[in-house]
XYZ file of C-alpha atoms in Angstrom:
635
model
C 124.576 59.118 100.419
C 120.802 58.851 100.840
C 118.369 60.982 98.924
C 117.251 64.029 100.905
C 113.786 65.501 100.496
C 113.982 69.278 100.364
C 112.570 72.233 98.456
C 113.668 75.191 96.349
C 114.009 78.608 98.023
C 115.285 80.559 95.007
C 113.778 83.777 93.635
C 110.981 82.000 91.810
C 107.286 81.590 92.513
C 106.995 77.901 91.611
C 107.938 76.418 94.997
C 109.016 72.975 93.831
C 109.458 69.923 96.006
C 112.788 68.229 95.263
C 114.824 65.100 95.873
C 118.554 65.776 96.084
C 121.280 63.134 96.142
C 124.973 63.774 96.738
C 127.118 61.824 94.266
C 130.845 61.608 93.617
C 130.563 63.989 90.669
C 128.218 66.472 92.364
C 124.487 66.557 93.039
C 121.652 64.781 91.314
C 118.467 66.854 91.544
C 115.021 65.744 90.477
C 111.477 66.778 91.256
C 109.665 65.073 94.091
C 106.756 63.119 92.569
C 104.948 63.114 95.920
C 104.700 66.903 96.164
C 100.958 67.638 95.929
C 101.336 70.589 93.538
C 104.632 70.374 91.667
C 104.343 66.581 91.118
C 107.958 65.807 90.251
C 108.726 68.979 88.296
C 112.158 70.597 88.414
C 113.191 73.462 86.134
C 116.379 73.602 84.111
C 117.730 76.336 86.397
C 117.524 74.251 89.560
C 118.258 70.824 88.059
C 121.792 72.116 87.467
C 122.148 73.956 90.759
C 124.923 71.603 91.773
C 127.050 73.235 89.075
C 126.698 76.513 90.947
C 127.499 74.942 94.307
C 130.651 73.230 93.032
C 131.714 75.848 90.471
C 135.520 76.194 90.383
C 135.254 80.006 90.330
C 133.009 80.216 93.398
C 134.350 82.521 96.107
C 134.904 80.401 99.209
C 136.949 82.669 101.453
C 136.489 86.327 102.431
C 138.304 88.826 100.209
C 139.564 92.292 101.149
C 140.622 94.893 98.604
C 143.910 96.680 99.150
C 145.895 98.719 96.637
C 143.301 97.802 94.029
C 143.741 94.043 94.472
C 141.680 91.465 96.341
C 143.426 89.303 98.920
C 142.162 86.395 100.984
C 141.327 87.001 104.637
C 140.093 85.027 107.623
C 136.505 85.348 108.719
C 137.612 86.988 111.947
C 139.493 89.692 110.032
C 136.691 90.196 107.522
C 133.854 90.351 110.046
C 135.861 92.621 112.328
C 136.533 94.978 109.430
C 132.833 95.033 108.517
C 131.860 95.746 112.123
C 134.467 98.510 112.466
C 133.242 100.237 109.319
C 129.634 100.023 110.505
C 130.542 101.104 114.047
C 132.174 104.272 112.721
C 128.845 105.307 111.156
C 126.438 104.317 113.937
C 126.074 107.964 114.948
C 125.086 108.920 111.391
C 123.362 105.762 110.077
C 121.879 107.627 107.126
C 125.353 107.397 105.598
C 125.036 103.611 105.440
C 123.021 102.207 102.538
C 121.584 98.708 102.657
C 120.819 97.267 99.196
C 118.939 93.994 99.495
C 116.895 91.786 97.191
C 115.235 88.424 97.675
C 117.621 85.965 96.034
C 115.990 83.480 98.426
C 112.448 83.336 99.766
C 113.827 81.786 102.945
C 112.877 83.342 106.278
C 116.461 83.311 107.568
C 117.712 85.027 104.428
C 116.255 88.309 105.781
C 118.994 88.671 108.387
C 120.732 91.730 106.955
C 117.454 93.735 106.772
C 117.072 92.961 110.490
C 120.604 94.214 111.169
C 120.496 97.416 109.140
C 116.902 98.200 110.051
C 117.863 98.298 113.712
C 120.937 100.349 112.954
C 118.696 102.899 111.213
C 120.531 102.737 107.888
C 119.270 104.122 104.597
C 117.672 101.679 102.192
C 116.195 101.572 98.689
C 112.781 102.322 97.234
C 111.107 100.946 94.152
C 111.610 97.566 92.583
C 113.274 95.679 89.748
C 110.333 93.417 89.116
C 106.682 93.584 90.204
C 105.861 96.652 92.275
C 104.012 98.661 89.608
C 101.679 95.720 89.033
C 101.297 95.088 92.761
C 100.359 98.721 93.391
C 97.947 98.632 90.440
C 96.251 95.557 91.918
C 95.926 97.221 95.320
C 94.449 100.337 93.764
C 91.844 98.347 91.831
C 90.937 95.597 94.316
C 91.867 97.167 97.657
C 94.405 94.499 98.492
C 96.637 91.948 96.803
C 94.914 88.629 96.235
C 94.087 86.093 93.550
C 92.408 82.677 93.336
C 94.433 79.510 93.601
C 95.610 78.186 90.253
C 93.510 75.081 90.752
C 90.564 77.393 90.040
C 91.623 77.396 86.374
C 90.174 73.910 85.892
C 86.686 75.434 85.544
C 87.649 78.204 83.086
C 86.070 78.269 79.658
C 88.717 80.707 78.424
C 92.119 81.760 79.706
C 93.671 84.989 78.416
C 97.384 85.121 79.105
C 98.700 88.685 79.033
C 102.422 88.011 78.940
C 103.100 85.181 81.412
C 105.881 83.055 79.889
C 105.300 79.411 80.783
C 108.548 78.254 79.200
C 111.025 80.515 80.994
C 109.472 81.102 84.425
C 105.810 80.278 85.060
C 106.135 76.548 84.550
C 103.862 75.395 87.382
C 101.224 77.859 86.261
C 101.713 76.297 82.834
C 100.855 72.897 84.252
C 97.546 74.184 85.589
C 96.857 75.843 82.231
C 97.661 72.599 80.411
C 95.219 70.709 82.636
C 92.548 73.341 81.955
C 93.139 72.894 78.210
C 92.707 69.150 78.569
C 89.336 69.911 80.181
C 88.364 72.043 77.197
C 89.510 75.565 78.075
C 90.653 77.743 75.184
C 93.823 79.774 75.766
C 94.586 83.060 74.078
C 97.976 84.720 74.629
C 98.854 88.396 74.231
C 102.559 89.008 73.681
C 105.036 91.020 71.588
C 105.925 87.671 70.041
C 108.298 85.872 72.392
C 108.339 82.239 71.264
C 107.629 81.012 74.822
C 103.881 81.497 74.305
C 103.157 79.496 71.181
C 103.050 76.010 72.681
C 100.689 77.092 75.461
C 97.883 78.771 73.528
C 95.524 78.146 70.630
C 96.299 81.614 69.301
C 98.840 84.378 70.043
C 97.831 88.005 69.602
C 101.032 89.860 68.750
C 100.916 93.324 70.293
C 103.124 96.412 70.002
C 105.342 96.390 73.136
C 103.969 98.362 76.063
C 100.462 98.930 74.713
C 98.353 96.277 76.476
C 96.109 98.949 78.012
C 94.894 100.066 74.582
C 93.934 96.539 73.609
C 92.058 96.059 76.897
C 90.010 99.192 76.253
C 89.445 98.268 72.600
C 87.983 94.956 73.765
C 85.693 96.766 76.210
C 84.493 99.051 73.407
C 83.750 96.072 71.190
C 81.758 94.365 73.933
C 79.877 97.575 74.710
C 78.991 98.021 71.039
C 77.733 94.433 70.949
C 75.573 95.113 74.015
C 76.953 92.173 75.984
C 78.609 94.010 78.886
C 76.752 93.299 82.153
C 75.491 96.349 84.043
C 77.969 96.449 86.916
C 78.283 100.224 87.181
C 77.117 100.165 90.802
C 80.125 98.064 91.800
C 82.699 100.700 90.791
C 83.868 104.006 92.171
C 84.318 106.533 89.352
C 82.587 104.421 86.710
C 81.333 107.457 84.808
C 84.807 108.986 84.585
C 86.161 105.755 83.129
C 83.357 105.674 80.549
C 84.383 109.199 79.539
C 87.979 108.030 79.041
C 86.799 105.199 76.799
C 84.585 107.501 74.774
C 87.491 109.879 74.160
C 89.300 107.128 72.233
C 87.815 105.649 69.091
C 88.140 101.922 68.431
C 90.344 102.593 65.422
C 92.658 104.801 67.469
C 92.975 102.172 70.222
C 93.757 99.416 67.729
C 96.286 101.596 65.955
C 97.973 102.352 69.275
C 98.438 98.672 70.132
C 99.075 97.431 66.584
C 96.431 94.695 66.861
C 94.023 93.824 64.060
C 90.273 94.098 64.531
C 90.057 90.330 63.994
C 92.429 89.627 66.880
C 90.706 92.154 69.142
C 87.416 90.378 68.427
C 89.046 87.087 69.451
C 89.870 88.610 72.835
C 86.371 90.070 73.094
C 84.830 86.673 72.421
C 86.876 85.185 75.254
C 85.768 87.819 77.773
C 82.173 87.715 76.588
C 81.932 83.938 77.019
C 83.080 83.339 80.580
C 84.109 82.097 83.001
C 87.351 83.629 81.745
C 90.571 83.715 83.743
C 93.074 86.524 83.241
C 96.797 85.830 83.686
C 98.998 88.924 83.914
C 102.681 88.352 83.252
C 105.931 89.694 84.596
C 106.826 92.171 81.862
C 103.978 94.485 80.956
C 104.445 96.459 84.205
C 108.051 97.317 83.262
C 107.084 100.040 80.796
C 106.700 103.752 81.507
C 102.950 103.191 81.892
C 103.208 99.645 83.203
C 100.898 100.183 86.151
C 98.283 101.567 83.788
C 98.657 98.456 81.617
C 97.782 96.265 84.592
C 94.923 98.509 85.700
C 93.285 98.465 82.275
C 93.481 94.667 82.107
C 91.974 94.532 85.613
C 89.188 96.811 84.367
C 88.478 94.487 81.441
C 88.124 91.466 83.718
C 86.029 93.384 86.262
C 83.663 95.110 83.850
C 82.939 91.824 82.082
C 82.140 90.174 85.433
C 85.031 87.723 85.164
C 86.047 87.798 88.829
C 84.678 86.309 92.011
C 83.420 82.990 90.645
C 84.901 79.570 89.984
C 86.877 79.507 86.749
C 87.530 83.225 86.424
C 89.658 85.798 88.288
C 92.713 87.960 87.756
C 96.088 86.334 88.450
C 99.024 88.642 89.057
C 100.322 88.148 92.602
C 98.949 86.408 95.675
C 100.151 88.745 98.389
C 100.354 87.685 102.028
C 97.940 84.828 102.703
C 98.952 84.555 106.350
C 100.591 81.131 106.239
C 104.107 82.210 107.120
C 105.344 85.193 109.120
C 108.303 87.094 107.675
C 107.911 90.071 109.982
C 110.899 89.331 112.221
C 113.167 91.441 110.026
C 110.895 94.477 109.629
C 112.335 97.876 110.495
C 111.334 99.382 113.867
C 111.345 102.852 112.285
C 111.295 104.274 108.739
C 114.600 104.594 106.928
C 116.169 108.072 107.283
C 116.460 108.270 103.513
C 115.741 106.003 100.556
C 117.556 105.638 97.257
C 115.429 104.743 94.208
C 116.274 101.441 92.556
C 115.670 102.810 89.067
C 118.413 105.431 89.517
C 120.837 104.325 92.216
C 123.740 105.926 90.388
C 122.059 109.309 90.069
C 120.790 109.362 93.640
C 124.201 108.409 95.080
C 125.816 111.218 93.111
C 123.092 113.679 94.163
C 123.708 112.814 97.824
C 127.405 113.470 97.377
C 126.775 116.817 95.677
C 124.505 117.770 98.578
C 127.315 117.105 101.041
C 125.558 114.028 102.458
C 127.442 111.186 100.783
C 126.887 107.518 101.424
C 130.048 106.178 103.047
C 129.202 102.478 103.351
C 127.088 100.231 101.132
C 126.098 96.671 102.046
C 124.840 94.680 99.031
C 123.152 91.312 99.445
C 120.773 89.102 97.500
C 121.372 90.885 94.201
C 124.108 91.427 91.677
C 122.978 95.020 91.763
C 125.518 96.473 89.319
C 124.503 94.032 86.594
C 120.777 94.104 87.302
C 120.261 97.853 87.817
C 119.588 100.290 84.994
C 122.572 102.416 83.968
C 124.961 99.745 85.262
C 128.193 101.430 84.225
C 127.273 104.666 85.981
C 126.331 102.705 89.105
C 129.672 100.909 89.143
C 131.374 104.307 88.991
C 129.154 105.746 91.751
C 130.104 102.836 94.034
C 133.797 103.653 93.778
C 133.574 106.244 96.559
C 131.861 104.434 99.492
C 133.220 101.350 101.243
C 131.270 98.507 99.598
C 130.594 95.211 101.352
C 129.148 92.534 99.066
C 127.739 89.245 100.313
C 128.445 87.491 97.064
C 129.520 83.986 95.941
C 131.021 84.935 92.543
C 133.258 87.644 91.134
C 130.533 89.309 89.122
C 130.124 93.007 88.295
C 129.060 93.847 91.848
C 131.953 91.956 93.427
C 134.376 93.858 91.214
C 133.423 97.165 92.896
C 133.446 95.722 96.433
C 136.075 96.481 99.056
C 135.061 93.483 101.151
C 133.496 90.280 99.802
C 131.802 87.948 102.275
C 131.098 84.572 100.603
C 127.738 83.076 101.607
C 126.563 79.520 101.841
C 124.005 78.762 99.130
C 120.728 76.896 98.950
C 120.846 73.395 100.505
C 123.978 74.340 102.467
C 121.812 75.625 105.323
C 118.328 75.022 106.630
C 115.481 77.428 105.992
C 111.697 77.726 105.826
C 109.936 79.312 102.888
C 106.707 79.971 101.028
C 106.057 80.462 97.324
C 103.578 82.439 95.252
C 102.011 79.617 93.208
C 100.430 77.463 95.911
C 99.428 77.456 99.583
C 102.163 75.154 100.914
C 104.858 76.115 103.402
C 108.182 74.394 102.798
C 111.099 73.204 104.846
C 114.331 73.500 102.879
C 116.549 70.872 104.438
C 120.318 71.190 104.476
C 121.750 68.678 102.019
C 125.475 69.271 102.401
C 127.919 71.371 104.380
C 129.013 74.669 102.848
C 132.609 75.095 101.748
C 134.854 75.654 104.734
C 135.219 79.357 103.976
C 131.500 80.162 103.613
C 128.903 81.162 106.198
C 125.139 81.401 105.829
C 123.689 84.846 105.183
C 122.041 84.659 108.593
C 125.298 83.856 110.365
C 127.197 86.599 108.533
C 124.807 89.291 109.779
C 124.597 87.778 113.256
C 128.377 87.707 113.631
C 128.669 91.338 112.530
C 125.957 92.328 115.012
C 127.806 90.621 117.864
C 131.005 92.529 117.049
C 129.384 95.944 117.454
C 129.779 97.984 120.639
C 127.397 97.429 122.299
C 126.512 94.168 120.557
C 123.196 94.247 118.734
C 120.698 91.759 120.105
C 120.115 89.075 117.484
C 117.687 86.144 117.681
C 118.830 82.612 117.022
C 117.938 80.891 113.770
C 115.738 78.461 115.714
C 113.783 81.353 117.242
C 113.254 82.951 113.841
C 112.050 79.750 112.206
C 109.635 78.938 115.013
C 108.206 82.445 115.011
C 107.726 82.293 111.239
C 105.419 79.299 111.584
C 103.292 80.974 114.261
C 101.028 82.329 111.530
C 97.212 82.610 111.553
C 96.554 80.360 108.553
C 98.948 77.548 109.427
C 98.531 74.752 111.956
C 101.994 73.292 112.502
C 105.289 73.807 114.221
C 108.898 73.558 113.123
C 109.362 69.965 114.280
C 106.333 68.836 112.295
C 107.456 70.731 109.181
C 110.980 69.322 109.408
C 109.541 65.833 109.404
C 106.983 66.363 106.636
C 108.871 68.904 104.412
C 105.713 70.687 103.232
C 102.396 71.563 104.824
C 99.314 73.223 103.390
C 97.786 76.295 104.961
C 94.097 76.576 105.810
C 91.788 76.739 102.774
C 90.883 80.252 101.646
C 87.705 81.498 100.076
C 87.610 82.705 96.494
C 88.377 86.451 96.409
C 85.916 89.098 95.172
C 82.781 86.982 95.558
C 79.626 88.981 95.060
C 81.650 91.546 93.115
C 82.837 93.186 96.329
C 86.349 94.640 96.667
C 88.555 94.948 99.733
C 88.149 98.742 99.759
C 86.185 100.060 102.737
C 83.194 100.880 100.520
C 83.344 97.489 98.777
C 83.679 99.163 95.380
C 86.335 98.409 92.784
C 88.420 101.204 91.273
C 89.059 101.931 87.602
C 91.911 103.791 85.877
C 91.628 107.577 86.100
C 93.530 108.240 82.865
C 94.783 106.673 79.669
C 98.197 107.913 78.588
C 99.571 107.701 75.079
C 102.624 105.510 74.688
C 105.820 107.585 74.295
C 107.081 107.687 70.727
C 110.454 106.252 69.826
C 113.109 108.981 69.975
C 114.775 110.020 66.757
C 117.487 107.575 65.734
C 116.353 104.810 68.105
C 113.338 103.103 66.482
C 113.305 99.735 68.305
C 111.921 98.875 71.722
C 114.507 97.014 73.797
C 113.060 94.085 75.766
C 115.374 92.254 78.184
C 113.707 88.935 78.938
C 114.310 86.197 81.478
C 116.137 83.063 80.387
C 114.936 79.495 80.589
C 118.369 78.140 81.504
C 119.594 80.622 84.148
C 118.041 82.705 86.905
C 118.587 86.458 86.473
C 122.362 87.097 86.426
C 123.356 83.665 87.765
C 124.990 82.746 84.472
C 128.334 80.901 84.563
C 131.178 83.134 83.484
C 132.481 80.657 80.912
C 129.050 80.576 79.249
C 129.082 84.357 78.951
C 132.509 84.343 77.344
C 131.223 82.182 74.497
C 130.589 85.063 72.103
C 128.345 88.140 72.185
C 124.801 88.191 73.523
C 122.083 87.121 71.083
C 119.562 89.727 69.920
C 116.308 88.608 68.272
C 114.355 90.616 65.708
C 111.473 89.926 63.373
C 112.593 88.872 59.864
C 110.599 91.817 58.493
C 112.052 94.304 61.019
C 112.431 97.590 59.127
C 115.374 98.734 61.255
C 117.776 95.984 60.143
C 117.295 96.232 56.386
C 120.560 98.093 55.822
C 122.754 96.024 58.135
C 125.671 93.981 56.846
C 125.272 90.773 58.822
C 128.692 89.551 57.726
C 130.202 92.298 59.896
C 129.864 92.794 63.681
C 126.434 94.107 64.691
C 125.958 96.409 67.664
C 122.931 97.286 69.749
C 123.124 100.993 70.578
C 121.312 103.431 72.863
C 122.186 106.943 73.984
C 124.316 105.344 76.744
C 126.594 103.309 74.473
C 126.592 100.158 72.409
C 127.064 96.411 72.775
C 128.069 93.810 70.216
C 125.332 91.219 69.607
C 124.684 88.129 67.508
C 121.620 88.982 65.440
C 118.974 86.247 65.086
C 115.628 86.230 63.314
C 112.542 85.349 65.356
C 109.426 84.850 63.201
C 106.297 86.151 64.883
C 108.044 88.870 66.880
C 106.598 92.363 66.605
C 108.794 94.338 64.168
C 109.160 97.222 66.652
C 110.971 95.025 69.188
C 114.405 93.558 69.791
C 114.690 90.821 72.433
C 117.851 90.196 74.469
C 118.272 87.902 77.476
C 118.814 89.679 80.772
C 121.556 89.165 83.345
C 124.808 89.199 81.324
C 127.833 90.740 83.049
C 129.723 93.795 81.852
C 133.021 92.106 82.740
C 132.201 89.441 80.128
C 131.415 91.922 77.382
C 127.649 91.718 77.908
C 125.924 93.905 80.505
C 122.795 94.977 78.641
C 121.601 97.170 81.524
C 124.549 99.488 80.926
C 122.561 100.615 77.870
C 119.248 101.075 79.726
C 118.587 104.474 81.207
C 117.213 105.266 84.676
C 113.558 105.183 83.626
C 110.904 105.165 86.338
C 107.498 103.603 85.829
C 104.186 105.198 86.708
C 103.614 103.377 90.003
C 105.657 102.382 93.078
C 109.057 103.404 91.724
C 109.123 100.529 89.244
C 112.275 100.182 87.154
C 110.893 100.795 83.663
C 113.464 98.727 81.786
C 111.202 98.461 78.752
C 110.936 102.233 78.367
C 114.305 102.023 76.603
C 114.584 102.378 72.835
C 117.572 101.344 70.751
C 118.922 100.774 67.263
C 121.039 98.134 65.549
C 124.112 99.196 63.611
C 127.405 97.988 62.149
C-alpha cells in the first residue's frame, strides 16, 4: 500500500504532519519531513497509534448491558435504543446530560455537541485542563492571544514556567532549542520533574503551587534595583497591585515558594535583560489558586515590558485566530443546567436529592470516570441514569455504561483540524477503513438524530467541512486542502504592540489579590502531582501495560515523609478518600514536598489515581484543581 500523507488530530497542540503506511503487521507512522513546522517529528504516543487501532481488546461492535452483562448488538438495535431513550426525554431535556471532551481537534468530531445542543440537554461546566489559565489570560490581556513560536528566535532569555518539552510540548521544545542555538539562555521553573533538565541551562525548583510568590519576589528585586520601566500608565489598578506587593516582604515571598534568593535573582536577571519570552505550562493552573499563578506571571512579564516586541511575549494559549470555523456545533440556546466537571459525582447526587435526577448521560471524547476527580464516587453516581458511552475500549467509563457505541478512530475517517502551536490548517486523510462494527463519531450522532421523531435536521460531513474552511484568515477550500494536506493562514501581527491590551480602554489588568497557599492538612504532608506521560496520551494506556504492577510514585531522596517506610513491604499512597499501592522511586531534584504519579491509570487495573483526588475547584473558570490534593505514603 502507498504511503498516505495525513496529520494528527489527537488532543495535543503540536499538530504534526505525518506519513502513514499500511503494512502486513499494522501501520508504520513517521513524521513528514516536508511539513513546514513539524519537520518530520512524530511523538512516541502517535508513532505507536497503530497499536491502538489494531488492539485485540478494542470494542468493534455495539454492546448493550442486560442483567449486569454486556452483549453484542447490531448497529440498528443499538442506535434505535439510543434514539428511544433520548426521545423519551425530549420533553424534559434537562434530564439528559451530555459529557463531552475534545479527544480529537477534528471539526467533525463535534457532532454530539450539535445533537445535544439542539435537543436542549444539560451539559458540563469547568475544565480538566486549561480554563483557569485561559480565564486569567483574558482578564489580564482582554483576549486570548500569543505570538507565534517562531518569535522565540529573537529572545535573549526564555523563562519556562512549567512547560514540559519531553512529555507534551515537543514542537515548542524545537523552537526553544533553535533559540538556544542562536544564543538564548533558558531558565526553567518547576517542582523538579526531570522533563525540564535537558531543555534549560538552569532549573529553579519551586514548592508546588507557589509560582505567584516567586513572580512577585522577582518584581520586588527588580524594583529594589531600580530597573523596572515606568509603565504604570499602561495598567488599570496599578496602585492597588503595588500595595499588594508592599504587603509582602521579599523574605516572606521567598519562604512561601521555597526558592533561594540566588535563584530568584537568576529569574530577575532574565526579566531585566530582555527581550525575554515567558512560557507558561499546563500544570500551574491546576492548583487551588492556579489562575492567580498565571496572573502573577503575566504581571511579571508585563511590568518588565517583556511583551509586544520581537523576542518576548507570554505564551500560554493562542485562542481563536480565525483560520478555521468550529461554530457549526454551537448551542442555539444556553443549557438548562450545567454540572461542574470538578464535582460531577456530587452534582449528580445533589440533582437526585432535589427530585430532578439526570436520567440519561451521553459520554464522548473522554474516559470521564478515570479522568475526573473522585472517580469512584462518580462511577457510583452513574449507576442510576442510563449511560451511553461512545468508547473504543472497556475502560472505567465503559464499565458503567448501559450502551457502548464503538467509534472509528483517527485515520479511519476524514477530518479537518487546527492545532495550537502553529498557524496551519490540516486535512487528516483517511488511511484505512474502520473495523466493520465501528462508525465515525459524526455518523453515530447523525444516525441517532435521524431516528428521532421528528428527525433532527443534520448537515452532511461535506457541508460541515466546507463551512469550517470559510474562515476570515484562511484562503482555501476543501478541495485545495485535500490535495495539499496543510495550508497556512494569513500572517498575524505581533500581539500587544505599543503596550496596548485588547480591553476597551487599552489597559492591561493586574491581580487584585495574593492568596496564601493552603497548608497541608494534618496527616497528609505531601502534595500529589499527577503528570502527563511521554508514552501515552491521558488515559489511553493499554490494559496489559497497566496490569504490569502498581503505578510508580516518585519522591525526592531527601523527602521527609518517607523516612520511616519499609520499602521491602508494599507501599501505599493515601488520601482521605482511600489508598493505592505504588512502586516508590527516588527522583533527585524533585521538591521534597511533592510526590509525582503519572495520570490516566484505570481503577479496573488497580490504578485509578483520581479516585484519591477530591472534588477541588480552582479559583477561575471552574478549573479542576487536581493539584490541590495532599497525600501521604504508608506501609
